[in-house]
PDB file of C-alpha atoms in Angstrom:
ATOM      1  CA  MET A1081     197.298  69.803-101.940  1.00  0.00           C
ATOM      2  CA  ARG A1082     198.560  72.032 -97.882  1.00  0.00           C
ATOM      3  CA  LEU A1083     195.376  72.918 -95.764  1.00  0.00           C
ATOM      4  CA  LEU A1084     195.517  74.060 -92.814  1.00  0.00           C
ATOM      5  CA  HIS A1085     193.050  73.548 -90.410  1.00  0.00           C
ATOM      6  CA  THR A1086     190.823  76.210 -88.402  1.00  0.00           C
ATOM      7  CA  THR A1087     190.318  75.465 -85.748  1.00  0.00           C
ATOM      8  CA  LYS A1088     193.428  72.916 -84.843  1.00  0.00           C
ATOM      9  CA  LEU A1089     195.827  74.814 -86.667  1.00  0.00           C
ATOM     10  CA  ARG A1090     197.973  72.284 -87.645  1.00  0.00           C
ATOM     11  CA  LEU A1091     198.809  71.241 -91.427  1.00  0.00           C
ATOM     12  CA  GLN A1092     197.682  68.872 -93.768  1.00  0.00           C
ATOM     13  CA  GLU A1093     198.992  67.051 -97.433  1.00  0.00           C
ATOM     14  CA  PHE A1094     196.140  65.696 -99.276  1.00  0.00           C
ATOM     15  CA  PRO A1095     196.678  63.893-102.049  1.00  0.00           C
ATOM     16  CA  GLY A1096     195.698  64.317-105.971  1.00  0.00           C
ATOM     17  CA  GLY A1097     191.473  64.159-105.803  1.00  0.00           C
ATOM     18  CA  ASP A1098     191.157  63.334-102.240  1.00  0.00           C
ATOM     19  CA  VAL A1099     190.831  67.705-101.475  1.00  0.00           C
ATOM     20  CA  PRO A1100     187.990  68.170 -98.730  1.00  0.00           C
ATOM     21  CA  ARG A1101     186.023  71.043 -98.542  1.00  0.00           C
ATOM     22  CA  TYR A1102     187.457  74.143 -98.027  1.00  0.00           C
ATOM     23  CA  ALA A1103     187.380  77.977 -97.810  1.00  0.00           C
ATOM     24  CA  ILE A1104     190.522  79.861 -99.745  1.00  0.00           C
ATOM     25  CA  LEU A1105     192.319  83.509 -98.988  1.00  0.00           C
ATOM     26  CA  SER A1106     192.815  86.489-100.591  1.00  0.00           C
ATOM     27  CA  HIS A1107     194.700  89.500 -99.530  1.00  0.00           C
ATOM     28  CA  MET A1108     197.355  91.658 -98.872  1.00  0.00           C
ATOM     29  CA  TRP A1109     201.194  90.540 -98.076  1.00  0.00           C
ATOM     30  CA  GLY A1110     202.444  92.506 -95.337  1.00  0.00           C
ATOM     31  CA  GLU A1111     205.351  92.413 -92.023  1.00  0.00           C
ATOM     32  CA  GLY A1112     205.247  89.462 -89.953  1.00  0.00           C
ATOM     33  CA  GLU A1113     203.309  86.659 -92.288  1.00  0.00           C
ATOM     34  CA  ILE A1114     202.898  83.463 -91.229  1.00  0.00           C
ATOM     35  CA  THR A1115     204.740  81.297 -92.834  1.00  0.00           C
ATOM     36  CA  TYR A1116     205.118  77.363 -93.200  1.00  0.00           C
ATOM     37  CA  GLN A1117     207.459  76.969 -91.115  1.00  0.00           C
ATOM     38  CA  ASP A1118     205.870  78.808 -88.061  1.00  0.00           C
ATOM     39  CA  ILE A1119     202.804  76.601 -88.582  1.00  0.00           C
ATOM     40  CA  LYS A1120     205.418  73.982 -88.039  1.00  0.00           C
ATOM     41  CA  GLU A1121     206.871  75.482 -85.148  1.00  0.00           C
ATOM     42  CA  HIS A1122     203.899  76.239 -83.225  1.00  0.00           C
ATOM     43  CA  THR A1123     206.012  80.137 -83.263  1.00  0.00           C
ATOM     44  CA  PHE A1124     203.296  82.460 -84.798  1.00  0.00           C
ATOM     45  CA  ALA A1125     200.989  82.684 -82.205  1.00  0.00           C
ATOM     46  CA  GLN A1126     202.451  86.569 -80.901  1.00  0.00           C
ATOM     47  CA  MET A1127     203.489  86.912 -84.623  1.00  0.00           C
ATOM     48  CA  ASN A1128     201.793  90.233 -86.996  1.00  0.00           C
ATOM     49  CA  ALA A1129     199.626  89.040 -88.966  1.00  0.00           C
ATOM     50  CA  PHE A1130     198.264  85.561 -86.896  1.00  0.00           C
ATOM     51  CA  PRO A1131     194.870  87.694 -86.229  1.00  0.00           C
ATOM     52  CA  LYS A1132     194.584  87.714 -90.254  1.00  0.00           C
ATOM     53  CA  LEU A1133     195.409  84.013 -89.943  1.00  0.00           C
ATOM     54  CA  GLN A1134     193.113  83.659 -87.284  1.00  0.00           C
ATOM     55  CA  GLY A1135     189.355  85.633 -88.795  1.00  0.00           C
ATOM     56  CA  CYS A1136     189.759  83.912 -91.189  1.00  0.00           C
ATOM     57  CA  CYS A1137     190.160  80.790 -89.593  1.00  0.00           C
ATOM     58  CA  LYS A1138     186.714  81.766 -87.614  1.00  0.00           C
ATOM     59  CA  ARG A1139     185.357  82.688 -90.306  1.00  0.00           C
ATOM     60  CA  ALA A1140     185.638  79.570 -91.652  1.00  0.00           C
ATOM     61  CA  ALA A1141     184.514  77.386 -89.072  1.00  0.00           C
ATOM     62  CA  GLU A1142     181.351  78.881 -88.923  1.00  0.00           C
ATOM     63  CA  ASP A1143     180.854  78.990 -91.959  1.00  0.00           C
ATOM     64  CA  GLY A1144     181.533  74.887 -91.797  1.00  0.00           C
ATOM     65  CA  TYR A1145     185.231  74.835 -93.142  1.00  0.00           C
ATOM     66  CA  GLU A1146     187.665  71.906 -90.752  1.00  0.00           C
ATOM     67  CA  TRP A1147     190.069  73.083 -93.547  1.00  0.00           C
ATOM     68  CA  VAL A1148     191.448  77.031 -95.654  1.00  0.00           C
ATOM     69  CA  TRP A1149     194.091  77.647 -97.466  1.00  0.00           C
ATOM     70  CA  ILE A1150     196.509  80.776 -96.978  1.00  0.00           C
ATOM     71  CA  ASP A1151     199.129  81.367 -99.300  1.00  0.00           C
ATOM     72  CA  THR A1152     201.786  81.997 -97.082  1.00  0.00           C
ATOM     73  CA  CYS A1153     201.336  78.632 -94.574  1.00  0.00           C
ATOM     74  CA  CYS A1154     200.687  76.715 -97.448  1.00  0.00           C
ATOM     75  CA  ILE A1155     203.770  76.830 -99.545  1.00  0.00           C
ATOM     76  CA  ASP A1156     207.060  75.399 -98.632  1.00  0.00           C
ATOM     77  CA  LYS A1157     208.277  78.234-100.189  1.00  0.00           C
ATOM     78  CA  THR A1158     211.697  77.535 -99.507  1.00  0.00           C
ATOM     79  CA  SER A1159     210.975  74.341-101.989  1.00  0.00           C
ATOM     80  CA  SER A1160     211.694  75.838-105.423  1.00  0.00           C
ATOM     81  CA  ALA A1161     210.080  72.349-106.904  1.00  0.00           C
ATOM     82  CA  GLU A1162     206.366  73.006-104.337  1.00  0.00           C
ATOM     83  CA  LEU A1163     206.889  77.170-105.464  1.00  0.00           C
ATOM     84  CA  SER A1164     206.632  76.233-108.684  1.00  0.00           C
ATOM     85  CA  GLU A1165     204.246  73.680-108.626  1.00  0.00           C
ATOM     86  CA  ALA A1166     201.607  76.201-106.536  1.00  0.00           C
ATOM     87  CA  ILE A1167     201.792  79.520-108.793  1.00  0.00           C
ATOM     88  CA  ASN A1168     200.951  76.952-111.483  1.00  0.00           C
ATOM     89  CA  SER A1169     198.158  76.056-109.692  1.00  0.00           C
ATOM     90  CA  MET A1170     196.312  78.730-107.999  1.00  0.00           C
ATOM     91  CA  TYR A1171     194.060  79.834-110.063  1.00  0.00           C
ATOM     92  CA  GLN A1172     192.785  76.922-110.671  1.00  0.00           C
ATOM     93  CA  TRP A1173     192.749  75.977-106.046  1.00  0.00           C
ATOM     94  CA  TYR A1174     191.082  79.273-106.244  1.00  0.00           C
ATOM     95  CA  ARG A1175     188.796  77.833-109.150  1.00  0.00           C
ATOM     96  CA  ASP A1176     188.354  74.932-106.530  1.00  0.00           C
ATOM     97  CA  SER A1177     187.066  76.625-103.508  1.00  0.00           C
ATOM     98  CA  ASP A1178     183.875  76.319-101.987  1.00  0.00           C
ATOM     99  CA  VAL A1179     184.218  81.219-101.238  1.00  0.00           C
ATOM    100  CA  CYS A1180     186.976  83.043-100.832  1.00  0.00           C
ATOM    101  CA  TYR A1181     187.682  85.540 -98.030  1.00  0.00           C
ATOM    102  CA  ALA A1182     188.633  88.904 -99.646  1.00  0.00           C
ATOM    103  CA  TYR A1183     190.195  90.273 -96.928  1.00  0.00           C
ATOM    104  CA  LEU A1184     191.212  94.073 -97.688  1.00  0.00           C
ATOM    105  CA  GLU A1185     192.603  95.180 -93.896  1.00  0.00           C
ATOM    106  CA  ASP A1186     193.001  98.754 -95.327  1.00  0.00           C
ATOM    107  CA  ILE A1187     189.351 100.022 -94.650  1.00  0.00           C
ATOM    108  CA  ALA A1188     186.974 100.390 -91.944  1.00  0.00           C
ATOM    109  CA  SER A1189     183.283 100.778 -94.880  1.00  0.00           C
ATOM    110  CA  ILE A1190     181.807  99.364 -97.712  1.00  0.00           C
ATOM    111  CA  SER A1191     182.201 103.307 -98.584  1.00  0.00           C
ATOM    112  CA  LYS A1192     185.970 103.451 -98.779  1.00  0.00           C
ATOM    113  CA  LEU A1193     185.881  99.750-100.955  1.00  0.00           C
ATOM    114  CA  SER A1194     187.250 101.196-104.187  1.00  0.00           C
ATOM    115  CA  ALA A1195     190.650 102.429-102.278  1.00  0.00           C
ATOM    116  CA  SER A1196     191.947  99.303-100.798  1.00  0.00           C
ATOM    117  CA  ARG A1197     195.231  99.002-102.314  1.00  0.00           C
ATOM    118  CA  TRP A1198     193.390  94.929-102.760  1.00  0.00           C
ATOM    119  CA  PHE A1199     192.467  96.071-106.092  1.00  0.00           C
ATOM    120  CA  THR A1200     195.813  97.353-107.545  1.00  0.00           C
ATOM    121  CA  ARG A1201     197.807  93.980-106.586  1.00  0.00           C
ATOM    122  CA  GLY A1202     198.811  91.380-109.462  1.00  0.00           C
ATOM    123  CA  TRP A1203     198.421  88.352-107.692  1.00  0.00           C
ATOM    124  CA  THR A1204     194.820  89.300-105.794  1.00  0.00           C
ATOM    125  CA  LEU A1205     193.629  89.850-109.553  1.00  0.00           C
ATOM    126  CA  GLN A1206     192.967  85.927-110.140  1.00  0.00           C
ATOM    127  CA  GLU A1207     192.246  85.474-107.063  1.00  0.00           C
ATOM    128  CA  PHE A1208     188.592  87.558-107.135  1.00  0.00           C
ATOM    129  CA  ILE A1209     188.387  86.294-110.724  1.00  0.00           C
ATOM    130  CA  ALA A1210     189.136  82.384-110.409  1.00  0.00           C
ATOM    131  CA  PRO A1211     186.410  81.542-106.991  1.00  0.00           C
ATOM    132  CA  ARG A1212     182.832  80.917-107.905  1.00  0.00           C
ATOM    133  CA  ARG A1213     181.997  82.477-104.347  1.00  0.00           C
ATOM    134  CA  LEU A1214     183.955  85.977-102.807  1.00  0.00           C
ATOM    135  CA  LEU A1215     182.660  87.624 -99.741  1.00  0.00           C
ATOM    136  CA  VAL A1216     184.911  90.637 -99.708  1.00  0.00           C
ATOM    137  CA  PHE A1217     185.766  91.918 -95.661  1.00  0.00           C
ATOM    138  CA  ASP A1218     187.103  94.990 -93.996  1.00  0.00           C
ATOM    139  CA  PHE A1219     189.952  95.151 -91.648  1.00  0.00           C
ATOM    140  CA  GLN A1220     187.410  94.153 -88.357  1.00  0.00           C
ATOM    141  CA  TRP A1221     186.780  90.919 -90.448  1.00  0.00           C
ATOM    142  CA  ARG A1222     182.946  92.970 -91.061  1.00  0.00           C
ATOM    143  CA  GLU A1223     181.449  91.031 -94.311  1.00  0.00           C
ATOM    144  CA  LEU A1224     181.020  93.709 -96.807  1.00  0.00           C
ATOM    145  CA  GLY A1225     179.022  91.651 -99.194  1.00  0.00           C
ATOM    146  CA  SER A1226     179.261  88.975-102.025  1.00  0.00           C
ATOM    147  CA  LYS A1227     181.643  89.758-105.258  1.00  0.00           C
ATOM    148  CA  ASN A1228     178.118  89.431-106.904  1.00  0.00           C
ATOM    149  CA  THR A1229     176.139  92.325-104.310  1.00  0.00           C
ATOM    150  CA  LEU A1230     178.981  94.627-105.118  1.00  0.00           C
ATOM    151  CA  VAL A1231     178.869  94.265-109.346  1.00  0.00           C
ATOM    152  CA  ASP A1232     178.755  97.293-109.732  1.00  0.00           C
ATOM    153  CA  GLN A1233     181.422  98.996-106.540  1.00  0.00           C
ATOM    154  CA  ILE A1234     184.548  95.792-108.409  1.00  0.00           C
ATOM    155  CA  PHE A1235     183.140  97.202-111.718  1.00  0.00           C
ATOM    156  CA  HIS A1236     183.772 101.383-111.201  1.00  0.00           C
ATOM    157  CA  ALA A1237     187.566 100.230-108.964  1.00  0.00           C
ATOM    158  CA  THR A1238     188.846  97.370-112.135  1.00  0.00           C
ATOM    159  CA  GLY A1239     187.521  98.730-115.364  1.00  0.00           C
ATOM    160  CA  ILE A1240     186.713  94.671-115.720  1.00  0.00           C
ATOM    161  CA  PRO A1241     183.451  93.528-117.457  1.00  0.00           C
ATOM    162  CA  LYS A1242     180.243  92.982-114.506  1.00  0.00           C
ATOM    163  CA  GLU A1243     180.152  89.408-116.655  1.00  0.00           C
ATOM    164  CA  ILE A1244     183.875  88.538-115.390  1.00  0.00           C
ATOM    165  CA  ILE A1245     183.171  89.763-112.377  1.00  0.00           C
ATOM    166  CA  SER A1246     180.141  87.899-111.289  1.00  0.00           C
ATOM    167  CA  GLY A1247     181.094  84.360-112.690  1.00  0.00           C
ATOM    168  CA  MET A1248     181.900  84.204-116.733  1.00  0.00           C
ATOM    169  CA  SER A1249     185.061  82.784-117.576  1.00  0.00           C
ATOM    170  CA  PRO A1250     187.734  85.292-118.496  1.00  0.00           C
ATOM    171  CA  LEU A1251     189.038  83.378-121.785  1.00  0.00           C
ATOM    172  CA  GLN A1252     185.578  84.514-123.020  1.00  0.00           C
ATOM    173  CA  CYS A1253     187.455  87.904-123.610  1.00  0.00           C
ATOM    174  CA  ASN A1254     189.873  88.239-125.742  1.00  0.00           C
ATOM    175  CA  VAL A1255     193.601  88.498-124.619  1.00  0.00           C
ATOM    176  CA  ALA A1256     194.056  92.108-125.094  1.00  0.00           C
ATOM    177  CA  GLN A1257     191.247  92.921-122.930  1.00  0.00           C
ATOM    178  CA  ARG A1258     192.206  90.650-120.439  1.00  0.00           C
ATOM    179  CA  MET A1259     195.718  92.028-120.701  1.00  0.00           C
ATOM    180  CA  SER A1260     194.279  95.311-119.642  1.00  0.00           C
ATOM    181  CA  TRP A1261     192.745  94.667-116.273  1.00  0.00           C
ATOM    182  CA  ALA A1262     196.577  93.694-114.897  1.00  0.00           C
ATOM    183  CA  SER A1263     198.191  96.834-116.651  1.00  0.00           C
ATOM    184  CA  SER A1264     197.823  99.042-113.472  1.00  0.00           C
ATOM    185  CA  ARG A1265     198.576  96.429-110.799  1.00  0.00           C
ATOM    186  CA  GLN A1266     202.024  96.233-109.606  1.00  0.00           C
ATOM    187  CA  THR A1267     204.204  92.934-107.735  1.00  0.00           C
ATOM    188  CA  THR A1268     206.861  92.761-105.398  1.00  0.00           C
ATOM    189  CA  ARG A1269     208.700  91.241-107.250  1.00  0.00           C
ATOM    190  CA  GLU A1270     209.484  92.292-110.699  1.00  0.00           C
ATOM    191  CA  GLU A1271     208.931  88.747-112.327  1.00  0.00           C
ATOM    192  CA  ASP A1272     205.460  88.140-110.678  1.00  0.00           C
ATOM    193  CA  MET A1273     203.202  90.727-112.829  1.00  0.00           C
ATOM    194  CA  ALA A1274     203.905  87.492-115.484  1.00  0.00           C
ATOM    195  CA  TYR A1275     203.223  85.184-113.570  1.00  0.00           C
ATOM    196  CA  CYS A1276     200.191  85.581-111.556  1.00  0.00           C
ATOM    197  CA  LEU A1277     198.925  86.279-115.058  1.00  0.00           C
ATOM    198  CA  MET A1278     199.352  82.252-116.219  1.00  0.00           C
ATOM    199  CA  GLY A1279     195.789  81.746-114.952  1.00  0.00           C
ATOM    200  CA  LEU A1280     194.041  84.095-116.676  1.00  0.00           C
ATOM    201  CA  PHE A1281     194.860  82.734-119.988  1.00  0.00           C
ATOM    202  CA  ASP A1282     195.052  79.204-119.448  1.00  0.00           C
ATOM    203  CA  VAL A1283     198.954  78.788-119.748  1.00  0.00           C
ATOM    204  CA  HIS A1284     201.620  77.099-117.526  1.00  0.00           C
ATOM    205  CA  MET A1285     205.401  78.093-117.448  1.00  0.00           C
ATOM    206  CA  PRO A1286     208.073  77.623-114.892  1.00  0.00           C
ATOM    207  CA  PRO A1287     208.620  80.649-112.797  1.00  0.00           C
ATOM    208  CA  ILE A1288     212.112  81.626-113.148  1.00  0.00           C
ATOM    209  CA  TYR A1289     213.112  84.424-110.534  1.00  0.00           C
ATOM    210  CA  GLY A1290     215.544  86.359-111.753  1.00  0.00           C
ATOM    211  CA  GLU A1291     215.330  86.564-114.888  1.00  0.00           C
ATOM    212  CA  GLY A1292     214.276  89.816-114.690  1.00  0.00           C
ATOM    213  CA  ALA A1293     210.175  91.521-115.613  1.00  0.00           C
ATOM    214  CA  GLU A1294     210.805  91.648-119.291  1.00  0.00           C
ATOM    215  CA  LYS A1295     211.655  88.057-120.230  1.00  0.00           C
ATOM    216  CA  ALA A1296     208.963  86.961-117.926  1.00  0.00           C
ATOM    217  CA  PHE A1297     206.265  89.014-119.879  1.00  0.00           C
ATOM    218  CA  ILE A1298     207.641  87.968-122.796  1.00  0.00           C
ATOM    219  CA  ARG A1299     207.783  84.183-121.909  1.00  0.00           C
ATOM    220  CA  LEU A1300     203.839  84.052-121.189  1.00  0.00           C
ATOM    221  CA  GLU A1301     202.372  85.782-124.033  1.00  0.00           C
ATOM    222  CA  GLU A1302     204.703  83.151-126.393  1.00  0.00           C
ATOM    223  CA  GLU A1303     203.178  80.780-124.330  1.00  0.00           C
ATOM    224  CA  ILE A1304     199.438  82.279-124.817  1.00  0.00           C
ATOM    225  CA  LEU A1305     200.779  82.287-129.037  1.00  0.00           C
ATOM    226  CA  LYS A1306     200.963  78.541-129.128  1.00  0.00           C
ATOM    227  CA  ARG A1307     197.775  78.412-127.301  1.00  0.00           C
ATOM    228  CA  SER A1308     195.698  80.551-129.258  1.00  0.00           C
ATOM    229  CA  SER A1309     195.985  82.760-132.353  1.00  0.00           C
ATOM    230  CA  ASP A1310     194.287  85.371-130.778  1.00  0.00           C
ATOM    231  CA  GLN A1311     195.543  87.918-132.939  1.00  0.00           C
ATOM    232  CA  THR A1312     194.735  90.611-129.911  1.00  0.00           C
ATOM    233  CA  LEU A1313     197.538  90.150-127.984  1.00  0.00           C
ATOM    234  CA  PHE A1314     199.910  92.039-130.571  1.00  0.00           C
ATOM    235  CA  LEU A1315     197.684  95.021-130.236  1.00  0.00           C
ATOM    236  CA  TRP A1316     199.442  96.879-127.668  1.00  0.00           C
ATOM    237  CA  THR A1317     201.227 100.557-127.172  1.00  0.00           C
ATOM    238  CA  SER A1318     204.279 101.908-126.679  1.00  0.00           C
ATOM    239  CA  ALA A1319     203.617 104.632-124.761  1.00  0.00           C
ATOM    240  CA  HIS A1320     204.995 103.138-122.240  1.00  0.00           C
ATOM    241  CA  ASP A1321     207.945 101.751-123.465  1.00  0.00           C
ATOM    242  CA  PRO A1322     209.057 103.966-126.720  1.00  0.00           C
ATOM    243  CA  TYR A1323     212.023 101.912-127.782  1.00  0.00           C
ATOM    244  CA  ASN A1324     210.531  98.626-127.620  1.00  0.00           C
ATOM    245  CA  GLN A1325     210.500  97.894-131.044  1.00  0.00           C
ATOM    246  CA  GLY A1326     209.442  93.885-131.134  1.00  0.00           C
ATOM    247  CA  LEU A1327     206.301  92.949-132.057  1.00  0.00           C
ATOM    248  CA  LEU A1328     206.048  91.808-128.334  1.00  0.00           C
ATOM    249  CA  ALA A1329     205.208  93.682-125.231  1.00  0.00           C
ATOM    250  CA  THR A1330     207.113  93.521-122.708  1.00  0.00           C
ATOM    251  CA  SER A1331     204.820  94.720-119.606  1.00  0.00           C
ATOM    252  CA  PRO A1332     201.070  94.429-118.974  1.00  0.00           C
ATOM    253  CA  ARG A1333     201.488  97.756-118.749  1.00  0.00           C
ATOM    254  CA  ALA A1334     200.939  98.386-122.968  1.00  0.00           C
ATOM    255  CA  PHE A1335     197.323  97.257-122.610  1.00  0.00           C
ATOM    256  CA  CYS A1336     195.917 100.633-121.922  1.00  0.00           C
ATOM    257  CA  THR A1337     193.119 100.746-119.763  1.00  0.00           C
ATOM    258  CA  HIS A1338     191.345 103.022-121.950  1.00  0.00           C
ATOM    259  CA  TYR A1339     189.241 100.787-125.193  1.00  0.00           C
ATOM    260  CA  ASN A1340     188.094  97.848-125.999  1.00  0.00           C
ATOM    261  CA  CYS A1341     189.614  95.539-128.497  1.00  0.00           C
ATOM    262  CA  PHE A1342     186.906  94.282-131.230  1.00  0.00           C
ATOM    263  CA  HIS A1343     187.326  91.049-133.433  1.00  0.00           C
ATOM    264  CA  TRP A1344     186.339  92.605-137.419  1.00  0.00           C
ATOM    265  CA  MET A1345     184.807  89.526-138.969  1.00  0.00           C
ATOM    266  CA  VAL A1346     185.930  86.620-140.617  1.00  0.00           C
ATOM    267  CA  ASP A1347     186.145  87.861-143.706  1.00  0.00           C
ATOM    268  CA  ALA A1348     187.999  91.098-143.154  1.00  0.00           C
ATOM    269  CA  MET A1349     190.667  89.224-141.336  1.00  0.00           C
ATOM    270  CA  ARG A1350     193.825  89.906-143.094  1.00  0.00           C
ATOM    271  CA  ILE A1351     196.350  87.548-141.864  1.00  0.00           C
ATOM    272  CA  PRO A1352     194.825  84.318-143.013  1.00  0.00           C
ATOM    273  CA  HIS A1353     194.579  82.009-140.498  1.00  0.00           C
ATOM    274  CA  SER A1354     197.595  79.688-142.468  1.00  0.00           C
ATOM    275  CA  ALA A1355     199.269  82.371-141.301  1.00  0.00           C
ATOM    276  CA  MET A1356     198.505  82.593-137.843  1.00  0.00           C
ATOM    277  CA  LYS A1357     199.132  79.401-137.705  1.00  0.00           C
ATOM    278  CA  LYS A1358     203.316  79.249-139.190  1.00  0.00           C
ATOM    279  CA  LEU A1359     203.516  81.839-137.118  1.00  0.00           C
ATOM    280  CA  ILE A1360     202.663  80.151-134.303  1.00  0.00           C
ATOM    281  CA  TRP A1361     204.031  76.869-135.330  1.00  0.00           C
ATOM    282  CA  SER A1362     207.406  78.951-135.615  1.00  0.00           C
ATOM    283  CA  MET A1363     207.720  79.791-131.391  1.00  0.00           C
ATOM    284  CA  ALA A1364     209.733  76.635-130.607  1.00  0.00           C
ATOM    285  CA  GLY A1365     212.202  77.524-132.275  1.00  0.00           C
ATOM    286  CA  ASP A1366     212.108  81.463-130.833  1.00  0.00           C
ATOM    287  CA  THR A1367     211.750  82.922-134.123  1.00  0.00           C
ATOM    288  CA  PHE A1368     208.137  84.618-135.774  1.00  0.00           C
ATOM    289  CA  GLN A1369     208.018  83.794-139.656  1.00  0.00           C
ATOM    290  CA  ILE A1370     204.981  86.030-141.729  1.00  0.00           C
ATOM    291  CA  ASP A1371     204.900  87.412-144.802  1.00  0.00           C
ATOM    292  CA  LEU A1372     204.350  91.028-143.962  1.00  0.00           C
ATOM    293  CA  GLU A1373     202.511  93.830-147.065  1.00  0.00           C
ATOM    294  CA  PRO A1374     205.629  96.371-148.401  1.00  0.00           C
ATOM    295  CA  CYS A1375     204.922 100.273-147.879  1.00  0.00           C
ATOM    296  CA  GLY A1376     206.730 103.516-148.618  1.00  0.00           C
ATOM    297  CA  GLY A1377     207.606 105.272-145.627  1.00  0.00           C
ATOM    298  CA  ASP A1378     209.346 108.943-144.811  1.00  0.00           C
ATOM    299  CA  TYR A1379     212.363 106.965-143.593  1.00  0.00           C
ATOM    300  CA  GLY A1380     213.323 104.183-146.382  1.00  0.00           C
ATOM    301  CA  GLN A1381     210.692 101.249-146.717  1.00  0.00           C
ATOM    302  CA  ASN A1382     208.919 100.140-144.519  1.00  0.00           C
ATOM    303  CA  HIS A1383     206.413  96.888-143.209  1.00  0.00           C
ATOM    304  CA  ASN A1384     202.779  96.645-142.277  1.00  0.00           C
ATOM    305  CA  LEU A1385     201.092  93.813-140.362  1.00  0.00           C
ATOM    306  CA  ASP A1386     197.360  94.402-140.382  1.00  0.00           C
ATOM    307  CA  LEU A1387     195.186  92.968-137.587  1.00  0.00           C
ATOM    308  CA  CYS A1388     192.418  91.562-137.404  1.00  0.00           C
ATOM    309  CA  CYS A1389     191.220  94.033-134.619  1.00  0.00           C
ATOM    310  CA  PHE A1390     190.881  97.494-133.783  1.00  0.00           C
ATOM    311  CA  LEU A1391     190.795 100.194-130.888  1.00  0.00           C
ATOM    312  CA  ARG A1392     188.131 101.815-129.916  1.00  0.00           C
TER     313      ARG A1392
END
């Protein structure tokens, strides 16, 4: 892991388990962000993002931290291997931080909190869920509160359960619920809409920029299937993509934000565990294989797949 010194503004590598206590930044990218190369070449003092970096380091130093992690400059994005490792490690890095500073540069008071674009970006979803301690700041680096003291405002802005905001593991929620948290969010690079969700589902996969949003998201769902028998993964709606006839959704937008998903009782499950295991096992061959119940239909023979979950 590479960290930035809060007063000397130099980068240092920390291998393995030798990582010191550190603060971490959550923010929205803009023009003139300071990169790894800018820090190494000391060419950042006049850049647009320098006040943001300076404010983060100043607050971290005041809080007693020598080191801070900032995604724009602590990752060498010219290295595809390093970028892949960072994307797969990011949730854990936010989780392991002592404190996360959420810098909302587009608001000037707490009354405007829910209007911030920070609540609409894909990457900031895991950045506020993962940290155990998160402080929120306005554009002048004035502290507005913590995610615990602002839990009601954050809930109204995101719809994410207050228990999750307060620190409960997202793995306690079913797959469809977690997907719904991202259904109205956006990322600059289309594939990132899948990659930014890996930590929420505790899965890992290599990013392949250029594969497109749909392929990236389906790969994410396949990785989830390999690790979980949670059938709510199939509990999506096709309103955003009426031509999708597949078993898997092609975007988190298919997981509506206006419902909650619940499991039926175990004895009412329609798909036996053996069938789900067969389904998951068959993913190794990139195919789905499961028995369906035939039923009549207006346009010929249809088949039903009865899940052990429902929409409310």
